[in-house]
Coordinates of C-alpha atoms and ligand atoms in Angstrom, one line a residue:
M48 CA -5.0 23.7 -8.9
A49 CA -4.0 21.9 -5.7
F50 CA -2.4 23.1 -2.5
I51 CA 0.8 21.1 -2.0
A52 CA 3.3 21.0 0.9
V53 CA 6.9 20.3 -0.2
G54 CA 9.0 19.0 2.7
V55 CA 12.7 19.7 2.4
T56 CA 15.1 17.8 4.6
G57 CA 18.8 18.2 5.3
G58 CA 20.6 16.6 2.3
I59 CA 22.8 18.2 -0.3
G60 CA 20.0 17.7 -2.8
A61 CA 17.9 20.3 -0.9
Y62 CA 18.8 22.9 -3.6
K63 CA 17.0 20.7 -6.1
A64 CA 13.8 21.1 -4.1
V65 CA 13.6 24.6 -5.4
E66 CA 13.1 23.1 -8.9
V67 CA 10.5 20.8 -7.5
C68 CA 8.5 23.7 -6.1
R69 CA 8.9 25.6 -9.4
G70 CA 7.8 22.6 -11.4
L71 CA 4.7 22.1 -9.3
Q72 CA 3.9 25.8 -9.6
K73 CA 4.3 25.7 -13.4
Q74 CA 1.6 23.0 -13.4
G75 CA -0.7 25.5 -11.7
H76 CA -0.3 24.3 -8.1
D77 CA 0.1 26.4 -4.9
V78 CA 3.1 25.3 -2.9
V79 CA 4.2 25.8 0.7
A80 CA 7.7 24.8 1.7
V81 CA 8.4 23.1 5.0
M82 CA 12.1 22.9 5.9
T83 CA 13.8 20.9 8.6
R84 CA 16.4 22.6 10.6
A85 CA 19.2 20.7 8.8
A86 CA 17.7 21.7 5.4
T87 CA 18.1 25.4 6.3
R88 CA 21.9 24.7 6.6
F89 CA 22.0 23.8 2.9
V90 CA 19.6 26.3 1.4
G91 CA 18.3 29.6 2.8
P92 CA 14.5 29.7 3.5
V93 CA 14.4 33.0 1.6
T94 CA 15.0 31.2 -1.6
F95 CA 11.9 29.1 -1.1
E96 CA 9.9 32.1 0.1
A97 CA 10.7 34.0 -3.1
I98 CA 9.8 31.0 -5.3
T99 CA 6.6 30.0 -3.5
R100 CA 5.5 33.5 -2.4
R101 CA 4.5 32.1 0.9
P102 CA 6.2 32.2 4.3
V103 CA 8.4 29.1 4.7
I104 CA 7.8 27.0 7.7
T105 CA 11.1 26.2 9.4
S106 CA 10.1 25.6 13.0
Q107 CA 7.1 24.9 15.1
W108 CA 8.4 27.2 17.7
K109 CA 8.3 30.4 15.7
P110 CA 6.0 32.9 17.4
G111 CA 2.7 33.0 15.7
M112 CA 3.1 29.4 14.4
N113 CA 0.8 28.0 17.1
A114 CA -1.9 30.7 17.0
D115 CA -3.9 28.8 14.5
I116 CA -2.2 25.4 15.1
E117 CA -0.5 25.8 11.7
H118 CA 0.5 22.1 11.2
I119 CA -3.1 21.0 11.6
A120 CA -4.4 23.8 9.3
I121 CA -1.9 22.8 6.6
A122 CA -2.4 19.2 7.3
D123 CA -6.1 19.6 6.5
G124 CA -5.7 21.9 3.6
I125 CA -3.1 20.1 1.5
A126 CA -3.9 17.7 -1.3
L127 CA -0.4 16.2 -1.3
L128 CA 2.7 16.1 0.8
V129 CA 5.9 15.8 -1.2
V130 CA 9.2 15.3 0.6
A131 CA 12.2 15.9 -1.6
P132 CA 14.9 15.2 -0.7
C133 CA 14.0 12.9 2.2
T134 CA 16.9 11.9 4.5
A135 CA 17.2 8.5 6.2
N136 CA 16.5 10.3 9.5
V137 CA 13.2 11.7 8.3
L138 CA 12.2 8.4 6.7
G139 CA 12.8 6.8 10.1
K140 CA 10.7 9.4 11.9
F141 CA 7.8 8.9 9.5
A142 CA 8.0 5.1 9.7
N143 CA 8.0 5.2 13.5
G144 CA 5.6 8.0 14.2
I145 CA 8.1 10.3 15.7
A146 CA 6.8 13.9 15.7
D147 CA 9.6 16.1 16.9
D148 CA 9.5 18.9 14.4
F149 CA 7.0 20.6 12.0
L150 CA 7.5 18.2 9.1
S151 CA 7.2 15.0 11.0
S152 CA 4.1 16.3 12.9
L153 CA 2.6 17.3 9.5
Y154 CA 3.2 13.8 8.2
L155 CA 1.2 12.3 11.1
A156 CA -1.5 15.0 11.0
T157 CA -2.3 14.9 7.3
R158 CA -4.6 12.5 5.5
A159 CA -3.3 13.7 2.2
P160 CA -1.3 11.2 0.0
V161 CA 2.4 11.3 0.6
L162 CA 5.2 11.2 -2.0
I163 CA 8.8 10.7 -0.9
A164 CA 12.0 11.1 -2.9
P165 CA 14.8 9.7 -0.8
A166 CA 18.4 10.9 -1.1
M167 CA 21.3 9.5 0.8
N168 CA 24.6 7.7 0.6
S169 CA 24.3 4.3 -1.1
N170 CA 25.2 2.3 2.0
M171 CA 22.7 4.2 4.1
L172 CA 20.0 3.5 1.4
A173 CA 20.8 -0.2 1.3
H174 CA 20.9 -0.6 5.1
P175 CA 18.2 -3.0 6.3
A176 CA 17.0 -0.4 8.8
V177 CA 16.3 2.1 6.0
Q178 CA 14.9 -0.5 3.7
R179 CA 12.5 -1.7 6.5
N180 CA 11.3 1.9 7.0
V181 CA 10.7 2.3 3.3
E182 CA 8.7 -1.0 3.3
T183 CA 6.7 0.1 6.3
L184 CA 5.8 3.4 4.6
Q185 CA 5.0 1.7 1.3
A186 CA 2.7 -0.7 3.1
R187 CA 0.9 2.4 4.5
G188 CA 0.3 3.7 1.1
V189 CA 3.2 6.2 0.8
Q190 CA 4.6 6.4 -2.7
F191 CA 8.3 6.8 -3.6
V192 CA 10.3 8.3 -6.4
E193 CA 13.3 6.0 -6.8
P194 CA 16.7 7.7 -6.1
G195 CA 19.0 7.9 -9.1
E196 CA 22.5 6.6 -9.6
G197 CA 25.5 8.8 -10.1
Y198 CA 28.0 11.0 -8.3
L199 CA 27.0 11.5 -4.7
A200 CA 28.0 14.5 -2.6
C201 CA 30.0 12.3 -0.3
G202 CA 32.3 11.5 -3.2
W203 CA 30.9 8.0 -3.8
I204 CA 29.4 6.9 -7.1
G205 CA 26.3 4.8 -6.6
R206 CA 22.5 4.8 -6.0
G207 CA 21.1 7.3 -3.6
R208 CA 21.1 10.6 -5.5
L209 CA 17.8 12.6 -5.4
A210 CA 15.7 11.8 -8.4
E211 CA 15.5 14.5 -11.1
P212 CA 13.1 17.3 -10.0
A213 CA 11.1 16.7 -13.2
D214 CA 10.5 13.1 -12.2
V215 CA 9.4 14.1 -8.7
V216 CA 7.0 16.7 -10.3
A217 CA 5.7 14.1 -12.8
A218 CA 5.0 11.6 -10.0
A219 CA 3.2 14.2 -7.9
V220 CA 1.1 15.3 -10.8
R221 CA 0.2 11.6 -11.5
M222 CA -0.8 11.1 -7.9
L223 CA -3.0 14.2 -7.9
G224 CA -4.5 13.1 -11.3
T225 CA -5.4 9.6 -10.1
D226 CA -6.8 10.9 -6.8
A227 CA -9.0 13.4 -8.7
G228 CA -10.2 10.5 -10.9
I229 CA -10.9 8.3 -8.0
N230 CA -12.8 11.1 -6.2
A231 CA -14.8 11.7 -9.3
A232 CA -15.7 8.1 -9.6
S233 CA -17.0 7.7 -6.1
D234 CA -18.4 9.8 -3.4
A235 CA -16.1 8.2 -0.9
G236 CA -12.8 8.8 -2.7
A237 CA -9.4 7.7 -1.5
V238 CA -8.2 11.1 -0.6
D239 CA -11.0 12.2 1.7
S240 CA -10.6 11.0 5.3
G241 CA -13.2 8.3 4.9
Q242 CA -16.0 10.4 6.2
G243 CA -18.5 9.6 3.4
S244 CA -17.5 6.0 2.8
V245 CA -20.1 3.3 3.1
L246 CA -17.3 1.1 4.6
R247 CA -17.2 3.3 7.7
G248 CA -18.0 1.1 10.7
R249 CA -18.3 -2.1 8.6
R250 CA -16.1 -5.1 9.2
V251 CA -13.7 -5.9 6.4
L252 CA -11.6 -9.1 6.5
V253 CA -8.5 -9.0 4.2
T254 CA -6.1 -11.9 3.5
A255 CA -2.6 -11.2 2.2
G256 CA 0.7 -12.9 1.4
P257 CA 1.6 -16.4 0.6
T258 CA 1.0 -19.6 2.6
L259 CA 3.9 -21.9 3.3
E260 CA 3.4 -25.7 3.2
D261 CA 5.9 -27.6 5.3
I262 CA 7.7 -30.6 3.7
D263 CA 9.7 -31.2 6.9
P264 CA 10.9 -29.0 9.8
V265 CA 13.4 -27.3 7.4
R266 CA 11.8 -27.1 4.0
F267 CA 8.5 -25.8 2.7
L268 CA 6.6 -25.1 -0.5
G269 CA 5.8 -21.4 -1.0
N270 CA 5.1 -18.7 -3.6
R271 CA 6.3 -15.2 -4.6
S272 CA 3.5 -13.2 -3.0
S273 CA 4.9 -10.3 -1.0
G274 CA 1.6 -9.4 0.7
R275 CA 1.7 -5.8 -0.7
M276 CA -1.6 -5.9 -2.6
G277 CA -3.6 -7.2 0.4
F278 CA -1.8 -4.8 2.7
A279 CA -2.7 -1.9 0.5
I280 CA -6.4 -3.0 0.6
A281 CA -6.3 -3.3 4.4
A282 CA -4.7 0.1 4.7
E283 CA -7.2 1.8 2.3
A284 CA -10.2 0.1 4.0
T285 CA -8.9 1.5 7.4
R286 CA -8.6 4.9 5.9
R287 CA -12.2 4.7 4.8
G288 CA -13.3 4.0 8.4
A289 CA -13.7 0.2 8.2
K290 CA -12.8 -2.1 11.1
V291 CA -10.2 -4.3 9.5
T292 CA -9.0 -7.7 10.3
L293 CA -5.9 -8.7 8.3
I294 CA -5.0 -12.4 8.1
A295 CA -1.5 -12.7 6.6
G296 CA 0.8 -15.4 5.7
P297 CA 4.6 -15.0 6.4
T298 CA 5.8 -11.8 4.7
R299 CA 9.0 -9.7 4.7
V300 CA 7.0 -6.5 4.2
E301 CA 5.4 -5.1 7.4
P302 CA 1.6 -5.1 7.6
P303 CA -0.2 -1.8 7.9
V304 CA -1.7 -0.7 11.2
V305 CA -5.2 -2.1 11.3
D306 CA -7.6 -3.2 14.0
E307 CA -6.3 -6.8 14.1
V308 CA -3.5 -8.6 12.4
V309 CA -3.6 -12.5 12.6
R310 CA -0.5 -14.2 11.3
V311 CA -0.8 -17.7 9.9
R312 CA 1.5 -20.1 8.0
S313 CA -0.3 -22.7 6.0
A314 CA -3.4 -22.8 3.8
R315 CA -5.0 -24.9 6.5
D316 CA -4.2 -22.3 9.2
M317 CA -5.6 -19.6 6.9
H318 CA -8.8 -21.5 6.3
A319 CA -9.4 -21.9 10.0
A320 CA -8.7 -18.2 10.8
V321 CA -10.7 -16.9 7.9
L322 CA -13.8 -19.0 8.6
Q323 CA -13.7 -17.9 12.2
S324 CA -13.6 -14.2 11.3
A325 CA -15.8 -14.3 8.3
I326 CA -18.9 -14.9 10.4
R327 CA -18.7 -11.3 11.6
A328 CA -17.5 -9.7 8.4
D329 CA -19.4 -7.5 6.0
V330 CA -16.8 -7.8 3.3
V331 CA -14.1 -10.4 2.7
V332 CA -11.2 -9.7 0.3
M333 CA -9.1 -12.8 -0.4
A334 CA -5.9 -11.3 -1.8
A335 CA -3.7 -14.0 -0.3
A336 CA -1.9 -16.4 -2.7
V337 CA -3.1 -19.6 -0.9
A338 CA -1.3 -22.8 -1.8
D339 CA -3.5 -25.2 -3.8
Y340 CA -1.5 -28.3 -2.7
T341 CA 0.3 -29.3 0.5
P342 CA 2.5 -32.2 1.3
A343 CA 0.2 -35.1 2.2
A344 CA 2.5 -36.3 5.0
P345 CA 5.0 -33.7 6.2
A346 CA 8.0 -35.4 7.7
G347 CA 8.6 -34.9 11.5
E348 CA 12.4 -35.1 10.9
K349 CA 14.5 -33.4 8.2
V350 CA 14.2 -35.6 5.0
A351 CA 17.7 -37.1 4.4
K352 CA 19.3 -36.7 1.0
T353 CA 19.8 -39.9 -1.1
D354 CA 21.3 -40.4 -4.6
G355 CA 18.0 -41.0 -6.2
P356 CA 15.1 -38.6 -7.0
L357 CA 12.6 -37.6 -4.3
T358 CA 8.9 -37.9 -4.9
L359 CA 6.6 -35.7 -2.9
R360 CA 2.9 -36.6 -2.6
L361 CA 0.7 -33.5 -2.4
E362 CA -2.9 -33.3 -1.6
R363 CA -5.4 -30.5 -2.2
T364 CA -5.8 -27.7 0.4
P365 CA -9.3 -26.5 1.3
D366 CA -10.6 -23.8 -1.0
I367 CA -11.3 -21.0 1.4
L368 CA -13.3 -18.8 -1.0
A369 CA -15.4 -21.6 -2.3
D370 CA -16.2 -22.6 1.3
L371 CA -17.2 -18.9 2.0
G372 CA -19.3 -18.9 -1.2
K373 CA -21.3 -21.7 0.3
M374 CA -22.1 -19.9 3.6
T375 CA -25.8 -19.8 4.3
S376 CA -25.8 -16.1 5.2
R377 CA -24.6 -15.5 1.6
A378 CA -28.2 -15.6 0.5
T379 CA -28.5 -12.1 1.9
G380 CA -25.3 -11.0 0.1
V381 CA -23.3 -10.9 3.3
P382 CA -20.4 -11.1 3.5
L383 CA -19.6 -9.6 0.2
L384 CA -16.8 -11.8 -1.3
V385 CA -13.9 -10.6 -3.4
G386 CA -11.3 -13.0 -4.8
F387 CA -8.2 -12.6 -6.9
A388 CA -7.3 -14.7 -9.9
A389 CA -3.5 -14.6 -10.5
E390 CA -3.0 -16.0 -14.0
T391 CA -0.2 -16.2 -16.5
G392 CA -2.4 -16.0 -19.6
N393 CA -6.0 -15.4 -20.6
A394 CA -6.5 -14.0 -17.1
T395 CA -9.9 -12.4 -17.7
A396 CA -11.6 -15.5 -19.1
K397 CA -10.2 -17.7 -16.4
A398 CA -11.2 -15.2 -13.7
R399 CA -14.8 -15.0 -15.0
E400 CA -15.1 -18.8 -14.8
K401 CA -13.6 -18.8 -11.3
R402 CA -16.0 -16.1 -10.1
T403 CA -19.1 -18.2 -10.9
R404 CA -17.6 -21.5 -9.8
K405 CA -16.7 -20.1 -6.4
G406 CA -19.9 -18.3 -6.0
I407 CA -18.3 -14.9 -5.2
D408 CA -19.3 -11.3 -6.0
L409 CA -16.2 -9.8 -7.5
I410 CA -13.0 -11.2 -8.8
V411 CA -9.9 -9.3 -9.5
A412 CA -8.1 -10.7 -12.6
N413 CA -4.3 -10.3 -12.4
D414 CA -1.9 -11.2 -15.2
V415 CA 1.2 -12.1 -13.2
S416 CA 3.3 -12.7 -16.2
R417 CA 3.7 -9.0 -16.7
A418 CA 6.9 -7.5 -15.2
D419 CA 5.0 -4.5 -13.8
A420 CA 2.1 -6.4 -12.2
G421 CA 1.4 -9.1 -9.8
F422 CA 3.9 -10.7 -7.4
D423 CA 6.5 -8.8 -5.5
V424 CA 6.4 -5.5 -7.4
P425 CA 4.8 -2.2 -6.1
T426 CA 2.5 -1.8 -9.1
N427 CA -0.4 -3.8 -10.5
A428 CA -2.8 -3.8 -13.5
V429 CA -6.1 -5.7 -13.0
T430 CA -9.6 -6.2 -14.3
I431 CA -12.3 -6.1 -11.7
I432 CA -15.1 -8.5 -12.8
G433 CA -18.6 -8.6 -11.3
S434 CA -21.8 -10.1 -12.6
D435 CA -22.8 -6.9 -14.3
E436 CA -19.6 -5.0 -15.2
E437 CA -15.9 -5.5 -16.0
Q438 CA -13.6 -2.7 -15.3
D439 CA -9.9 -2.4 -16.5
V440 CA -7.6 -0.8 -14.0
P441 CA -4.4 0.1 -15.9
V442 CA -1.0 -0.3 -14.3
Q443 CA -0.5 1.9 -11.2
S444 CA 0.6 1.6 -7.6
K445 CA -1.0 -1.1 -5.6
E446 CA -2.4 1.6 -3.3
R447 CA -4.3 3.1 -6.2
V448 CA -5.5 -0.4 -7.4
A449 CA -6.7 -1.0 -3.8
A450 CA -8.7 2.2 -3.9
A451 CA -10.3 1.2 -7.2
I452 CA -11.2 -2.2 -5.8
L453 CA -12.8 -0.7 -2.7
D454 CA -14.6 1.9 -4.9
R455 CA -16.2 -1.0 -6.7
V456 CA -17.0 -2.8 -3.4
E457 CA -18.7 0.4 -2.1
R458 CA -20.8 0.7 -5.3
L459 CA -21.9 -2.9 -4.8
I460 CA -22.8 -2.2 -1.2
R461 CA -24.8 0.9 -2.1
S462 CA -26.6 -1.0 -4.9
R463 CA -27.6 -3.5 -2.3
A464 CA -28.7 -0.7 0.1
A465 CA -31.0 -3.0 2.0
T466 CA -28.0 -4.9 3.4
P467 CA -27.5 -3.8 6.9
A468 CA -24.0 -3.4 8.5
R469 CA -23.2 -6.0 11.0
A470 CA -23.1 -5.1 14.7
Ligands
C5P513 O1 -8.6 -21.1 -7.6 P1 -7.6 -20.1 -7.4 O2 -6.6 -20.5 -6.4 O3 -6.9 -19.6 -8.6 O4 -8.4 -18.8 -6.8 C1 -7.7 -17.7 -6.4 C2 -8.6 -17.0 -5.3 O5 -9.0 -18.0 -4.4 C3 -7.8 -16.0 -4.5 O6 -8.6 -15.0 -4.0 C4 -7.3 -16.9 -3.3 O7 -7.0 -16.1 -2.2 C5 -8.4 -17.9 -3.1 N1 -8.0 -19.2 -2.7 C6 -8.6 -19.7 -1.6 N2 -8.3 -21.0 -1.1 C7 -7.4 -21.7 -1.8 C8 -6.8 -21.2 -2.9 C9 -7.2 -19.9 -3.4 O8 -9.5 -19.0 -0.9 N3 -7.1 -22.9 -1.3

């Protein structure tokens, strides 16, 4: 049984949140409802009180509410924060760290995982401002239940309707289940606040996103990497108390808040930035999709079109991981090196070969031909390959995959207990 806070915000779908609370209770969980002011205009708090058998939190200004600093007490106690329905307004507050009511303060104060079920008019949902907020939250590890299509309260027909309560409950149960599994598998699980993690205080360098190789001032060669996998790893390492440097190629998705974000463009830029930072790192995770080839002679002026074909001569880029694998300090096992192998077939066999050839500790094999894994989707399925063990991580959110990868990194650090953390 887990203690779950259900945030209810001011959308017409607020009445469906009653079903969400009920569904969670049927699964044996203890629920507290937290309503925004606008939500109370749609449904009476008494309804939630009767269902949850707990006082409903509707304001931080209610007498008594501050006696035991309720939002901090709840923030510490909950295993999950579910917000259903979540309005564009509350999404915006969460994404930007605004804490002007109980629910938005709770979001900032808790270290529990967060599940959001947005509900709003289709145009609001599609607006770049809202989409950017969703991406920001996703990059921070927040999970979403996609809104459904259908008749909207405003009279429109389209996407934006609150997901079915049963789907919200199923997603919540899945999150709790995975968290329990991760906690059981490691003493520094993803849902604790990082207190017990061996990564606490260590320097972790993560690369993410694509690199872009310029052909001329207008055109470039790139790839489909969104940066999400590397961002999830950087966010999770930060949660576990590591000092994180994130070196990222150009991405549309916002990077998470970490100690340092270094933006680069080309494979050559990334090579220079990584080698400079890796000297101080305890762990390097190369999740970036680094170009293997770059135009040999990028043109200074835009290449003019002719009637005939165009031939581009490409040359190899430096292999960053292989260069790190040759670092002399590696004799002591520091920095611990993790690479990714994005393949479209026979991923595990190719990854095994790559791990030994590049001289790295772990490689994460990723079959990018699957629709639910790899580039530009929020989920992934991987095999984590080390010298001693191969572990299949079935399809799940990139945040959970990141936690599984870091659990493995932690196990490796612990097994090399003699390795001191760098100052
Ligand atoms: O050899 P391949 O490119 O498939 O290896 C993938 C791994 O190597 C990834 O972790 C990627 O970030 C890294 N890589 C690199 N330098 C390159 C190309 C890939 O570090 N030039």
